[in-house]
XYZ file of C-alpha atoms in Angstrom:
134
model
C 13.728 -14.104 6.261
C 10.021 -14.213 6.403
C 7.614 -11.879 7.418
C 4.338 -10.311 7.261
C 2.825 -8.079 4.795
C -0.667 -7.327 3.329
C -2.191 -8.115 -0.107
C -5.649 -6.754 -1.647
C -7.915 -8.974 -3.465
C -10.743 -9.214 -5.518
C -13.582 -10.748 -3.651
C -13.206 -14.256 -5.326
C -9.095 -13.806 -4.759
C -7.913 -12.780 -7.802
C -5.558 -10.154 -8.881
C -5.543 -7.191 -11.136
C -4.576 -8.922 -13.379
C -6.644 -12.322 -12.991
C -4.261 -14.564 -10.851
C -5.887 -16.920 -8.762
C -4.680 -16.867 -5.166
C -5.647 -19.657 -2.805
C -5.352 -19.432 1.163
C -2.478 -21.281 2.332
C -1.259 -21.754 -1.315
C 2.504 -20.367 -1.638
C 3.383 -18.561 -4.929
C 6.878 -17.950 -5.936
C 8.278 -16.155 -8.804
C 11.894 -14.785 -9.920
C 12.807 -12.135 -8.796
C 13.735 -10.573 -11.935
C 12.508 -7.810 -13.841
C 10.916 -4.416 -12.391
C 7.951 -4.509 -9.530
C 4.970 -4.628 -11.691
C 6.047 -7.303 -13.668
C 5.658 -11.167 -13.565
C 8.953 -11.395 -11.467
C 7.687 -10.124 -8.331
C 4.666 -10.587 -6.272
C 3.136 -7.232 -4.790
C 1.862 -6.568 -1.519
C 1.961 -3.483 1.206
C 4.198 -3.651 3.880
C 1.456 -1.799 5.785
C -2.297 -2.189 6.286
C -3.272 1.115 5.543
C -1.132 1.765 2.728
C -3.562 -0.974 0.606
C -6.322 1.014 1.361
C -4.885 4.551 0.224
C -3.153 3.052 -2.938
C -6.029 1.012 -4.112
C -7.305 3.938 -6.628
C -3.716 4.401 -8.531
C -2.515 0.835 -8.324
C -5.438 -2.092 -8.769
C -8.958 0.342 -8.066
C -10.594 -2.425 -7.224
C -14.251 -1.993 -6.803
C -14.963 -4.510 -3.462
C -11.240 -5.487 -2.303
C -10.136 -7.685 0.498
C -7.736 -7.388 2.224
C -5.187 -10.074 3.278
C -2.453 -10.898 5.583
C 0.067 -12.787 4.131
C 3.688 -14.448 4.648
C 6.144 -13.012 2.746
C 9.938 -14.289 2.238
C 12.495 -14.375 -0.256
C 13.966 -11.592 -2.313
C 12.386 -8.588 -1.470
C 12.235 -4.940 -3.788
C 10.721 -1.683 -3.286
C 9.583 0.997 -5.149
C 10.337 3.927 -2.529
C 7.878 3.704 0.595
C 4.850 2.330 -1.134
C 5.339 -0.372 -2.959
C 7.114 -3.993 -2.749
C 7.437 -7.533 -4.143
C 8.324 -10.225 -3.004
C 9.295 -13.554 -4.730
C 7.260 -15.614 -1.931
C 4.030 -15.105 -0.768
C 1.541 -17.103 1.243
C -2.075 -15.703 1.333
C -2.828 -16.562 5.160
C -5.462 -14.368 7.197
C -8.745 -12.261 5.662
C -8.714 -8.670 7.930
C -11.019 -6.254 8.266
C -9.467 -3.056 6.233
C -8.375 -0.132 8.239
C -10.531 2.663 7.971
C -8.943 6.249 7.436
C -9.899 9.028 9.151
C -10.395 12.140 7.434
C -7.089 13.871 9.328
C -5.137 10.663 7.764
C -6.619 11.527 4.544
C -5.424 14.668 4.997
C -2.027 13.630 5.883
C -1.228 11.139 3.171
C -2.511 13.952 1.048
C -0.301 16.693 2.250
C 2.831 14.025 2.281
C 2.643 13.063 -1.188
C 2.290 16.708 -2.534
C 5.467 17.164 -0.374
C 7.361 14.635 -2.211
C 6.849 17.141 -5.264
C 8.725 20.380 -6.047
C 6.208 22.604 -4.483
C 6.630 26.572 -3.586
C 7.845 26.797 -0.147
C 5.172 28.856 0.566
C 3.023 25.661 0.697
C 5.750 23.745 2.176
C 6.004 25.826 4.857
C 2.379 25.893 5.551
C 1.781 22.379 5.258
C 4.937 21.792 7.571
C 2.533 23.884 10.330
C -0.898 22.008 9.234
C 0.963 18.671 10.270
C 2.580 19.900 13.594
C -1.303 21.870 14.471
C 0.136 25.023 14.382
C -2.064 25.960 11.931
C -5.079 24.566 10.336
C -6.413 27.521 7.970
């Protein structure tokens, strides 16, 4: 099955880690391994996730931000991360911009993911449903 998915770039399309990519070029690897290795190719299965994850995963300094075709073997690394085995750099996009609330959000959802007091749980749990924004 092939489908879409997003990829951040250097500004002369390379990757963290100095692979070259080439619109319309197709890159396929093996599938074997774990996701940060040379077995998979990584991408975001959202837009906005790229933008977010850019400090902890590549930090680049002036990323792009590409749509790109994605098929083969696909693996995941919970709900932020994936590789694929085949990926086709297609369309440059303008990144989403988030808004401070999203910020906010993707802040208060990872910190959730953690063992944190309930206390904080709980008032988090109202910050997201507006019930209170102290």
């Amino acid at each position: 099955m092939t489908t879409k998915a997003y990829k951040l770039l250097n500004p002369d399309l390379t990757t963290y880690n100095g692979c070259q990519w080439v619109v319309g070029e197709t890159k396929t690897t093996s599938g074997k391994g774990n996701l940060c290795g040379p077995g998979w190719l990584h991408g975001y299965e959202h837009a906005e996730l790229a933008h977010f994850l850019n400090p902890i995963h590549a930090n680049f300094k002036n990323p792009v931000l590409y749509e790109v075709r994605v098929g083969g073997k696909h693996l995941r690394d919970g709900p932020l991360k994936s590789g694929w085995t085949a990926m086709t750099l297609m369309t440059l996009i303008q990144a989403p911009i988030p808004t401070t609330e999203q910020r906010v959000r993707f802040a208060m959802a990872c910190a959730l993911s953690t063992d944190m007091p309930q206390s904080f749980r709980q008032w988090a749990y109202n910050w997201l449903d507006r019930v209170d924004r102290t």
